Coordinates of C-alpha atoms (C1' of nucleotides) in Angstrom, one line a residue:
Chain A
M11 CA 5.1 11.4 18.0
A12 CA 7.8 8.8 17.1
L13 CA 7.2 6.5 14.2
H14 CA 4.5 3.9 14.7
L15 CA 3.8 1.3 12.1
T16 CA 1.1 -1.4 11.9
N17 CA 2.6 -4.8 12.2
T18 CA 0.9 -7.6 10.4
L19 CA 2.4 -9.9 13.0
T20 CA 0.5 -8.5 15.7
R21 CA -2.2 -6.6 13.8
K22 CA -1.3 -3.5 15.8
K23 CA 0.0 -0.3 15.5
E24 CA 3.3 -0.3 17.3
L25 CA 6.2 2.1 18.2
F26 CA 9.1 1.5 15.7
T27 CA 12.3 0.7 17.4
P28 CA 15.1 -0.4 15.2
Q29 CA 17.7 -2.9 16.3
N30 CA 20.4 -0.4 15.5
A31 CA 19.6 3.1 14.8
Q32 CA 22.9 3.4 12.9
N33 CA 21.6 1.1 10.4
V34 CA 18.0 0.5 10.0
T35 CA 17.2 -2.5 7.7
F36 CA 14.1 -2.4 5.3
Y37 CA 13.4 -5.1 2.7
T38 CA 10.5 -4.8 0.0
C39 CA 9.8 -7.6 -2.3
G40 CA 10.5 -6.4 -5.7
I41 CA 9.1 -7.5 -9.2
T42 CA 9.4 -10.5 -11.2
P43 CA 10.6 -9.2 -14.6
Y44 CA 8.8 -11.3 -17.0
D45 CA 6.6 -8.4 -18.4
Y46 CA 6.0 -4.9 -17.7
A47 CA 5.0 -4.2 -13.9
H48 CA 1.6 -3.0 -13.5
I49 CA 0.5 -0.1 -11.4
G50 CA -0.2 -2.4 -8.5
N51 CA 3.4 -3.0 -8.2
L52 CA 3.8 0.9 -8.6
R53 CA 1.8 1.4 -5.4
V54 CA 4.2 -0.8 -3.4
M55 CA 7.3 1.1 -4.7
V56 CA 5.8 4.5 -4.1
V57 CA 4.5 3.8 -0.7
F58 CA 7.5 2.2 0.5
D59 CA 9.7 4.9 -1.2
V60 CA 8.0 7.3 1.2
L61 CA 8.8 5.0 4.1
F62 CA 12.5 5.0 3.0
R63 CA 12.6 8.6 2.7
L64 CA 10.9 9.0 6.0
L65 CA 13.4 6.5 7.8
R66 CA 16.3 8.5 6.0
Q67 CA 14.9 11.8 7.4
T68 CA 14.6 10.4 10.9
Y69 CA 17.7 8.3 11.2
G70 CA 20.0 10.2 8.7
E71 CA 20.6 9.3 5.1
S72 CA 23.5 7.0 5.4
H73 CA 21.9 5.1 8.4
V74 CA 19.1 3.2 6.5
T75 CA 19.7 0.2 4.4
Y76 CA 17.0 -0.6 1.7
I77 CA 16.8 -3.9 0.0
R78 CA 14.6 -4.4 -3.0
N79 CA 15.2 -7.6 -5.1
F80 CA 14.4 -8.7 -8.6
T81 CA 13.3 -12.3 -8.9
D82 CA 14.9 -12.7 -12.3
I83 CA 14.9 -16.4 -12.4
D84 CA 11.3 -17.8 -12.5
D85 CA 9.1 -20.0 -14.5
K86 CA 7.2 -17.1 -15.9
I87 CA 10.4 -15.6 -17.3
I88 CA 11.4 -18.9 -18.7
Q89 CA 8.0 -19.2 -20.3
R90 CA 8.4 -15.8 -21.7
A91 CA 11.8 -16.5 -23.0
H92 CA 10.5 -19.3 -25.1
E93 CA 7.7 -17.2 -26.5
M94 CA 10.3 -14.5 -27.3
N95 CA 12.9 -16.9 -28.3
Q96 CA 15.4 -15.3 -26.4
P97 CA 17.6 -16.3 -23.4
P98 CA 15.8 -15.8 -20.0
T99 CA 18.5 -13.3 -18.9
D100 CA 17.7 -11.2 -21.7
V101 CA 14.0 -11.0 -21.0
A102 CA 14.6 -10.2 -17.4
E103 CA 17.3 -7.6 -18.3
K104 CA 14.9 -5.9 -20.7
Y105 CA 12.1 -5.5 -18.0
I106 CA 14.5 -4.6 -15.4
K107 CA 15.7 -1.7 -17.6
V108 CA 12.1 -0.4 -18.2
F109 CA 11.5 -0.7 -14.5
H110 CA 14.4 1.3 -13.5
Q111 CA 13.4 4.1 -16.0
N112 CA 10.0 4.0 -14.6
M113 CA 11.3 4.2 -11.1
Q114 CA 13.4 7.3 -11.9
A115 CA 10.4 8.9 -13.7
M116 CA 8.3 8.5 -10.5
N117 CA 11.1 9.9 -8.5
C118 CA 11.6 6.9 -6.5
L119 CA 15.0 6.7 -4.7
D120 CA 17.3 3.9 -5.6
P121 CA 17.3 1.1 -3.0
T122 CA 20.7 0.7 -1.3
H123 CA 20.7 -2.9 -2.8
E124 CA 19.1 -4.4 -5.6
P125 CA 19.9 -8.2 -5.4
R126 CA 19.1 -10.5 -8.0
V127 CA 18.3 -14.4 -7.9
S128 CA 20.8 -14.8 -10.8
T129 CA 23.6 -13.2 -8.6
S130 CA 22.6 -14.6 -5.3
M131 CA 22.6 -18.3 -6.4
Q132 CA 25.4 -19.4 -4.1
E133 CA 23.3 -18.1 -0.8
I134 CA 20.2 -19.7 -2.3
V135 CA 21.7 -23.1 -2.7
E136 CA 23.4 -23.0 0.6
M137 CA 20.1 -22.3 2.2
V138 CA 18.3 -24.9 0.6
D139 CA 21.1 -27.4 1.5
A140 CA 21.0 -26.4 5.1
L141 CA 17.3 -26.9 5.2
V142 CA 17.6 -30.4 3.8
A143 CA 20.5 -31.1 6.1
S144 CA 18.3 -30.1 9.2
G145 CA 15.4 -32.0 8.2
Y146 CA 13.3 -29.0 7.3
A147 CA 13.1 -30.1 3.7
Y148 CA 13.3 -33.2 1.8
V149 CA 14.3 -34.3 -1.8
A150 CA 11.4 -35.8 -3.7
A151 CA 11.9 -38.4 -6.4
S152 CA 11.7 -35.9 -9.3
G153 CA 14.7 -33.9 -7.7
D154 CA 12.5 -31.3 -6.3
V155 CA 13.5 -30.0 -2.8
I156 CA 10.4 -29.4 -0.7
Y157 CA 9.8 -27.7 2.6
R158 CA 8.4 -29.8 5.3
T159 CA 5.9 -27.5 6.8
N160 CA 5.1 -30.2 9.6
R161 CA 8.5 -29.4 11.1
F162 CA 7.6 -25.8 11.5
P163 CA 4.5 -25.7 13.8
T164 CA 3.9 -21.9 13.5
F165 CA 3.8 -22.0 9.7
G166 CA 1.0 -19.7 8.8
Q167 CA 1.1 -17.6 12.1
L168 CA 1.6 -14.4 10.0
V169 CA -2.0 -14.7 8.7
N170 CA -3.3 -16.1 11.7
R171 CA -4.2 -19.4 10.0
K172 CA -4.6 -22.8 11.3
L173 CA -3.6 -25.0 8.4
A174 CA -6.1 -27.8 9.2
E175 CA -8.9 -25.4 8.7
Q176 CA -7.8 -24.3 5.2
Q177 CA -9.1 -25.7 2.0
S178 CA -6.2 -27.1 0.4
G179 CA -6.2 -26.8 -3.5
A180 CA -8.8 -24.1 -3.1
R181 CA -7.3 -22.5 -6.1
V182 CA -4.2 -24.6 -7.0
E183 CA -4.0 -28.3 -7.4
V184 CA -2.0 -30.0 -4.8
D185 CA 1.3 -31.8 -6.1
S186 CA 1.2 -35.4 -5.1
E187 CA 4.8 -35.4 -4.4
K188 CA 4.4 -33.3 -1.2
E189 CA 4.0 -35.1 2.3
S190 CA 1.7 -32.4 3.1
A191 CA -0.6 -30.3 1.0
H192 CA 0.9 -27.1 2.7
D193 CA 4.6 -27.9 1.8
F194 CA 6.1 -25.7 -0.8
V195 CA 9.0 -26.1 -3.2
L196 CA 12.5 -24.8 -2.5
W197 CA 14.2 -26.0 -5.5
K198 CA 12.7 -27.1 -8.9
A199 CA 14.4 -29.8 -10.8
N200 CA 14.4 -29.4 -14.4
A201 CA 13.2 -32.9 -15.0
K202 CA 9.6 -31.9 -14.0
S203 CA 9.3 -28.6 -15.7
A204 CA 7.1 -28.1 -18.4
T205 CA 9.4 -25.6 -20.2
K206 CA 13.0 -26.7 -19.8
M207 CA 15.2 -23.8 -18.6
E208 CA 18.1 -23.0 -20.9
Q209 CA 20.4 -22.2 -18.1
A210 CA 19.9 -24.9 -15.3
F211 CA 21.8 -24.2 -12.2
I212 CA 23.6 -27.3 -10.7
P213 CA 23.5 -27.4 -7.0
A214 CA 27.0 -29.3 -6.8
K215 CA 28.6 -26.3 -8.5
Y216 CA 27.7 -24.2 -5.6
G217 CA 28.8 -26.8 -2.9
A218 CA 25.4 -28.4 -2.2
K219 CA 25.7 -31.8 -0.6
H220 CA 22.1 -32.7 0.2
F221 CA 20.4 -32.2 -3.2
S222 CA 21.6 -32.5 -6.9
A223 CA 19.1 -32.1 -9.7
A224 CA 20.1 -29.3 -12.1
G225 CA 17.2 -26.6 -11.9
R226 CA 16.3 -23.3 -10.3
P227 CA 15.0 -21.9 -7.1
G228 CA 11.6 -22.0 -6.1
W229 CA 9.7 -18.8 -5.6
H230 CA 10.1 -17.9 -1.8
I231 CA 13.6 -18.9 -1.1
E232 CA 15.4 -15.9 -2.9
C233 CA 14.0 -13.4 -0.3
S234 CA 15.2 -15.4 2.6
A235 CA 18.6 -15.9 1.1
M236 CA 19.0 -12.3 -0.1
S237 CA 18.0 -10.7 3.2
K238 CA 20.1 -12.7 5.0
Q239 CA 23.1 -12.1 2.8
L240 CA 22.6 -8.3 3.0
A241 CA 21.0 -7.6 6.4
G242 CA 21.6 -10.5 8.6
A243 CA 19.2 -12.8 10.4
T244 CA 16.6 -10.2 11.3
L245 CA 15.2 -7.2 9.4
D246 CA 13.8 -4.3 11.0
I247 CA 11.2 -4.0 8.5
H248 CA 9.9 -6.4 5.6
A249 CA 7.2 -5.1 3.5
G250 CA 5.1 -6.0 0.4
G251 CA 1.7 -6.3 -1.0
E252 CA -1.1 -7.7 1.2
D253 CA -1.5 -10.8 -1.1
L254 CA 2.1 -11.8 -0.3
Q255 CA 1.2 -12.6 3.3
F256 CA 0.5 -16.0 2.4
P257 CA 2.0 -17.9 0.9
H258 CA 5.2 -15.8 0.1
H259 CA 6.0 -14.2 3.4
S260 CA 4.7 -17.1 5.4
C261 CA 7.0 -19.3 3.5
E262 CA 10.1 -16.8 3.8
I263 CA 9.5 -17.0 7.8
A264 CA 9.5 -20.6 7.6
Q265 CA 12.7 -21.1 5.5
S266 CA 14.7 -18.3 7.5
E267 CA 13.5 -18.9 11.0
A268 CA 13.9 -22.7 10.7
L269 CA 17.6 -22.1 10.3
S270 CA 18.4 -18.8 12.2
H271 CA 16.0 -19.4 15.3
K272 CA 15.4 -15.6 15.1
P273 CA 12.7 -13.6 13.9
L274 CA 13.0 -12.8 10.0
A275 CA 11.7 -9.4 10.6
N276 CA 10.3 -7.4 13.6
Y277 CA 7.9 -5.3 11.6
W278 CA 5.7 -6.6 8.7
L279 CA 4.1 -4.1 6.5
H280 CA 1.5 -4.9 4.0
N281 CA -0.1 -2.4 1.6
S282 CA -3.6 -2.9 0.1
F283 CA -4.4 -3.3 -3.5
I284 CA -5.3 -1.1 -6.5
T285 CA -8.8 -2.3 -7.6
V286 CA -10.8 -1.6 -10.7
G287 CA -14.3 -1.4 -10.4
G288 CA -13.8 -2.7 -6.9
Q289 CA -12.1 -5.9 -8.1
K290 CA -8.4 -6.4 -7.4
M291 CA -6.2 -5.4 -10.3
S292 CA -4.2 -8.5 -11.3
K293 CA -2.3 -10.1 -14.0
S294 CA -4.6 -13.1 -14.0
L295 CA -7.9 -11.1 -14.3
G296 CA -6.4 -9.1 -17.2
N297 CA -7.8 -5.8 -15.6
F298 CA -4.4 -4.2 -15.3
T299 CA -2.6 -1.1 -16.5
T300 CA 1.2 -1.2 -17.0
I301 CA 3.5 1.3 -15.4
P302 CA 4.7 2.4 -18.9
Q303 CA 1.1 2.8 -20.0
A304 CA 0.1 4.7 -17.0
L305 CA 3.2 7.0 -17.5
E306 CA 2.1 7.5 -21.1
Q307 CA -1.2 8.8 -20.1
F308 CA -0.6 10.7 -16.9
P309 CA 2.3 13.0 -15.3
P310 CA 4.5 11.0 -13.0
M311 CA 3.6 13.3 -10.1
A312 CA -0.2 13.0 -10.8
L313 CA 0.3 9.3 -10.2
R314 CA 2.3 9.8 -7.1
Y315 CA -0.2 12.1 -5.7
W316 CA -3.2 9.9 -6.5
L317 CA -1.5 7.0 -4.7
L318 CA -0.3 8.9 -1.8
Q319 CA -3.9 10.6 -1.4
T320 CA -5.0 7.3 0.3
H321 CA -3.7 5.5 3.2
Y322 CA -1.6 2.6 2.2
R323 CA -3.6 0.0 3.9
K324 CA -6.8 0.8 2.3
P325 CA -7.7 -0.1 -1.4
V326 CA -7.4 2.5 -4.1
D327 CA -9.8 2.3 -7.2
F328 CA -8.2 3.0 -10.4
S329 CA -9.8 5.1 -13.1
P330 CA -8.4 7.5 -15.6
D331 CA -10.7 10.1 -14.0
A332 CA -9.5 9.5 -10.5
V333 CA -5.7 10.1 -11.7
K334 CA -6.7 13.1 -13.7
A335 CA -8.4 14.7 -10.7
A336 CA -4.8 14.3 -8.9
A337 CA -2.9 16.0 -11.8
K338 CA -4.3 19.5 -11.0
P339 CA -3.1 19.7 -7.3
A340 CA 0.1 17.8 -8.2
A341 CA 1.0 20.4 -10.7
R342 CA 0.3 23.1 -8.5
L343 CA 2.6 21.6 -5.7
Q344 CA 5.3 21.2 -8.4
K345 CA 4.9 24.9 -9.4
A346 CA 5.2 25.9 -5.8
I347 CA 8.4 23.7 -5.4
A348 CA 10.0 25.5 -8.4
A349 CA 9.0 28.8 -6.8
A350 CA 10.4 27.8 -3.4
Q351 CA 13.6 26.5 -4.9
A352 CA 14.2 30.2 -6.1
M353 CA 13.5 31.5 -2.6
A354 CA 15.1 28.9 -0.4
T355 CA 18.6 29.8 0.8
A356 CA 19.3 26.9 3.1
K357 CA 18.3 23.4 3.7
G358 CA 15.2 23.1 5.9
T359 CA 13.3 20.5 7.9
P360 CA 9.6 19.4 7.7
T361 CA 7.2 21.0 10.1
E362 CA 6.2 18.8 13.2
A363 CA 2.6 18.4 12.0
F364 CA 3.9 17.0 8.7
I365 CA 6.2 14.5 10.2
A366 CA 3.7 13.6 13.1
A367 CA 1.3 12.7 10.2
L368 CA 3.8 10.4 8.6
N369 CA 5.0 9.0 11.8
D370 CA 1.4 7.7 12.5
D371 CA 1.5 4.7 10.4
L372 CA 2.5 6.6 7.2
N373 CA -0.5 8.9 6.9
T374 CA 0.4 10.2 3.4
S375 CA -3.1 11.6 3.0
K376 CA -2.7 13.9 6.1
A377 CA 0.9 14.8 5.2
L378 CA -0.3 15.8 1.6
A379 CA -2.9 18.1 3.3
E380 CA -0.1 19.7 5.3
L381 CA 2.0 20.0 2.2
N382 CA -1.2 21.8 0.4
K383 CA -1.5 24.1 3.2
A384 CA 2.2 25.0 3.2
A385 CA 2.0 25.6 -0.5
A386 CA -0.8 28.0 -0.1
E387 CA 1.1 30.0 2.7
L388 CA 4.5 29.5 0.8
S389 CA 7.0 32.5 1.6
A390 CA 10.7 33.3 1.7
E391 CA 10.7 32.1 5.3
S392 CA 8.9 28.8 4.8
A393 CA 10.5 27.8 1.5
A394 CA 13.1 25.7 2.9
E395 CA 10.7 23.8 5.2
F396 CA 8.2 23.3 2.4
L397 CA 10.9 21.9 0.2
A398 CA 11.9 19.4 2.9
M399 CA 8.3 18.2 3.2
A400 CA 8.0 17.7 -0.6
D401 CA 11.0 15.9 -0.6
V402 CA 9.9 13.3 2.0
L403 CA 6.7 12.7 -0.1
G404 CA 9.0 12.3 -3.1
I405 CA 7.3 15.1 -5.0
N406 CA 9.6 17.0 -7.3
A407 CA 9.5 20.1 -9.6
T408 CA 9.8 18.5 -13.0
Chain B
rG20 C1' -15.9 -23.5 5.8
rG21 C1' -11.6 -20.6 8.2
rC22 C1' -8.9 -16.1 8.4
rC23 C1' -8.4 -10.6 7.2
rG24 C1' -10.2 -5.8 5.8
rG25 C1' -13.7 -2.1 4.4
rA26 C1' -18.6 1.0 4.4
rU27 C1' -17.5 9.2 5.9
rG28 C1' -20.8 15.1 0.8
rG29 C1' -21.9 14.8 -6.3
rU30 C1' -16.3 12.3 -6.1
rG31 C1' -11.5 10.9 -4.0
rA32 C1' -10.4 10.9 1.2
rA33 C1' -8.6 12.2 6.6
rG34 C1' -10.4 11.9 11.3
rU35 C1' -10.3 6.0 16.3
rG36 C1' -14.2 9.8 22.9
rG37 C1' -14.9 16.6 23.5
rC38 C1' -10.0 21.1 19.6
rU39 C1' -14.0 17.9 13.7
rU40 C1' -21.6 21.0 12.5
rA41 C1' -15.8 16.6 9.6
rA42 C1' -8.9 18.2 7.4
rC43 C1' -7.0 18.3 2.2
rA44 C1' -8.2 17.8 -2.8
rC45 C1' -11.5 17.0 -7.4
rA46 C1' -16.1 18.5 -9.7
rG47 C1' -19.8 22.4 -9.3
rC48 C1' -21.7 27.5 -8.1
rG49 C1' -20.6 32.8 -7.1
rG50 C1' -16.8 36.5 -7.3
rU51 C1' -11.7 39.3 -8.4
rU52 C1' -8.7 39.6 -12.4
rU53 C1' -8.6 39.3 -18.1
rG54 C1' -10.1 42.5 -24.7
rC55 C1' -12.8 37.1 -24.5
rA56 C1' -11.2 32.7 -22.9
rA57 C1' -7.8 29.8 -20.0
rA58 C1' -4.7 30.2 -15.7
rA59 C1' -4.3 32.2 -11.0
rC60 C1' -6.6 33.9 -6.5
rC61 C1' -11.0 34.7 -2.9
rG62 C1' -15.8 32.8 -1.2
rC63 C1' -19.8 28.8 -1.2
rC64 C1' -20.5 23.6 -0.9
rA65 C1' -21.9 16.9 4.5
rU66 C1' -25.9 19.5 11.5
rU67 C1' -23.7 14.2 8.9
rC68 C1' -20.4 9.6 9.2
rG69 C1' -23.8 1.4 6.1
rU70 C1' -28.4 -0.3 9.6
rC71 C1' -30.4 -1.0 14.3
rG72 C1' -29.6 -1.2 19.6
rG73 C1' -26.3 -0.1 23.9
rU74 C1' -22.4 2.5 26.9
rU75 C1' -21.3 7.9 28.1
rC76 C1' -22.3 14.5 30.5
rA77 C1' -20.3 13.8 25.3
rA78 C1' -19.6 8.8 19.9
rA79 C1' -18.2 9.1 12.8
rU80 C1' -14.9 7.4 16.8
rC81 C1' -16.3 2.4 22.2
rC82 C1' -19.6 -2.4 22.8
rG83 C1' -23.2 -5.8 20.5
rA84 C1' -26.2 -7.6 16.5
rC85 C1' -27.1 -7.1 11.2
rU86 C1' -26.6 -5.7 5.8
rC87 C1' -23.5 -5.0 1.8
rC88 C1' -18.6 -5.1 -0.5
rG89 C1' -13.5 -6.7 -1.2
rG90 C1' -9.1 -9.8 -0.2
rC91 C1' -6.5 -14.5 1.3
rC92 C1' -6.5 -20.1 2.0
rU93 C1' 0.3 -22.4 -2.7
rC94 C1' 0.3 -17.5 -10.2
rC95 C1' -0.4 -12.6 -8.1
rA96 C1' 2.1 -6.2 -5.2

RNA sequence: GGCCGGAUGGUGAAGUGGCUUAACACAGCGGUUUGCAAAACCGCCAUUCGUCGGUUCAAAUCCGACUCCGGCCUCCA
């Protein structure tokens, strides 16, 4: 069976067909480095690391472009910078460095590109400018640039939502500067910010003609700009956490498609959450465990095994006991990998059953079962294929 | 109010019409090994899949109703 993925756009499991099998493009929304990332972020990284590895296995290592951004300019970072009395870039740099170390510990492959807001400012400003020029955005009195959702009739389609039926302001107060409650900010002018940014970006410096207030980009525009910059108008796959469907991904679609008139992505993938006692783990609820904390408490491969034991579209409940229960089988697999490395003479390929499991919408649970069976029956003949399977799941010996 | 998910043994979890009296794993129990223990290995461990009804030769899997739980509706992975 060829790769099938559940596409949020259609809510169906569909056969995956890339635009160009020589260069499959895949984008995952990365972190905002204002603090240590938590294990909810880790789930995204691990799940889509497996997808990246599977795509490389299928299309060849040099035929997959994986993009994962850092939103390194953001109000939370600025806030944090004030608290820490450091430049925002230093704050971002600090947490990016830790994140990279953590990803390495977790045996996540480096993405092909890791763009940052701070280095994609040109593309972002150009996009905002073009949206204003074409009437998809307007400049408010404060200098904020705001997306005009009424101009984009299919806004909210990703989540199958009719805007008129939504409770605007259900959680966040509606900004009075907006023409419509659903409109969202593309560019935030400094004048309005509670905490002024030390390094304001001046649109004119990047050639903007239709807006001018010094400030910084809004939350959603960076992903639109970066994916266009690195992968063109249409990505094969765009992935992220379930909570990004709305507003983040819905806004990205509105921004990108207004200008390109092409789908931003052909396949949208969303993973479910990590919960704690049945409740979503989140920064705002305070019920989170950071990745560095998790790595202090548990071996990386125990965390990986624990995460991959559950299908990515189902919630995983976090408890120390649950991760500990994964440590034993993970360690056994690691020993088997070390043993297989001593036996294998050539590079192998995974078994058909194993690949079929992953091709079925990334059934890592079933793939793990296949890997366990292969470990139990490990021999000199099967060592190479066993190693190939462990590699696709990103499980390593150390 | 609208939209979207989920409910499978003591536990995590796969399974979307017959190959599943339910994969794989954790815990537990019995055994082999061991000076003892640990580790390792072998074996046992759900006739049952939220509730009620329906379709079918056949349902955890399809349909309907219901109950409960979670998520989203501009901080969030």
